[in-house]
Amino acid sequence: MSPKQPHVTHTVIDSPIGDLTLVAVDGALAGLYMEQHRHRPVEERFGDRDAEPFGMVIAQLRAYFDGTLTAFDLPLAPSGTPFQQTVWAALREIPYGQTMSYGQLAERVGRPTAARAVGLANGRNPISIIVPCHRVVGSTGDLTGYGGGLDRKRHLLALEAARTAPTLTFAGG
């Protein structure tokens, strides 16, 4: 008896940073890809087009882009090596509106000399935005590579910074 094949579906939604392709495997989000996304799988691997499994994902992404959601709560199924899985789990712990360097992320996963390997794992993150690889920057704070392009990374970081900036109040009239 052959093992059951996973049920793969996808949909495409619009967003402030362009079209996003969402891919689910057996109902759990396995991919979120931008247009011209580096390491984007070939479309034949995305399965049938069906928006139905993505209602919660779409609602949470809309709330994120509206600035009302700061943490995603979705079933995820990213496919990767054990090291990549460790890095991607650590990415989800970077707070909304904050950044971390590749070196800091390497320390967080217990591999302080592996900043380059962490960077490669970060670049292979298949669930952009929700697994917030855009929050990782160079050691000097400079924006470095991003699978969706640096303009999108800037946009996402600016969106989060605008929502976390302190509100100034003035006393008197």
Steps between C-alpha positions, in 0.01 A plus 500: 500500500648836401506789745225760470604793282468839670218724378658819362299810412576864434344838447625844401402816688584863450685694768671837543826335388355327194340163439568230759472131419386290797564125496345250742587136560220304664344827616812649667683796346819374335592797284450873457679630193524846349531583132859446378574327832845347523476121561137495388403144399362436153125558486430136414586417863226732635214257436147593403381856539248517784456800732285311753782368726650849532225701671684537831832576328344769280318661793817511711711638213244775438502588871882503497511738201229715665723526808257326736679162526847466645524121541373226272325192637478247218580133442830495310674221311828634359717235340871517581797345674509475880741798511273708277201410718694619807585831333142552379366432850742761637381751238147470636632614840628836369243749628290707261671829419845381610802377307785265575833443326599170343765465773243555775271245337790252480560547874129453569501160326814393691739530204684831565755446222242402240367841390555412133313168533221680684486751215467221245224333703327837536514546122331163447205583727196386301243696704603864465335770714333248735841352583655848515833465323469869406589585863859376457756764403877529464724544803510879443123521467516525121236324297645197329352250258134406507330232290228744397741787431631783717213736411252254649720450807512878549122519464437225759746649751353849450148364548598341830704801615205732436279286724754474782626859506428673828208738493589854602257689715528865584387654824322832494340674212 
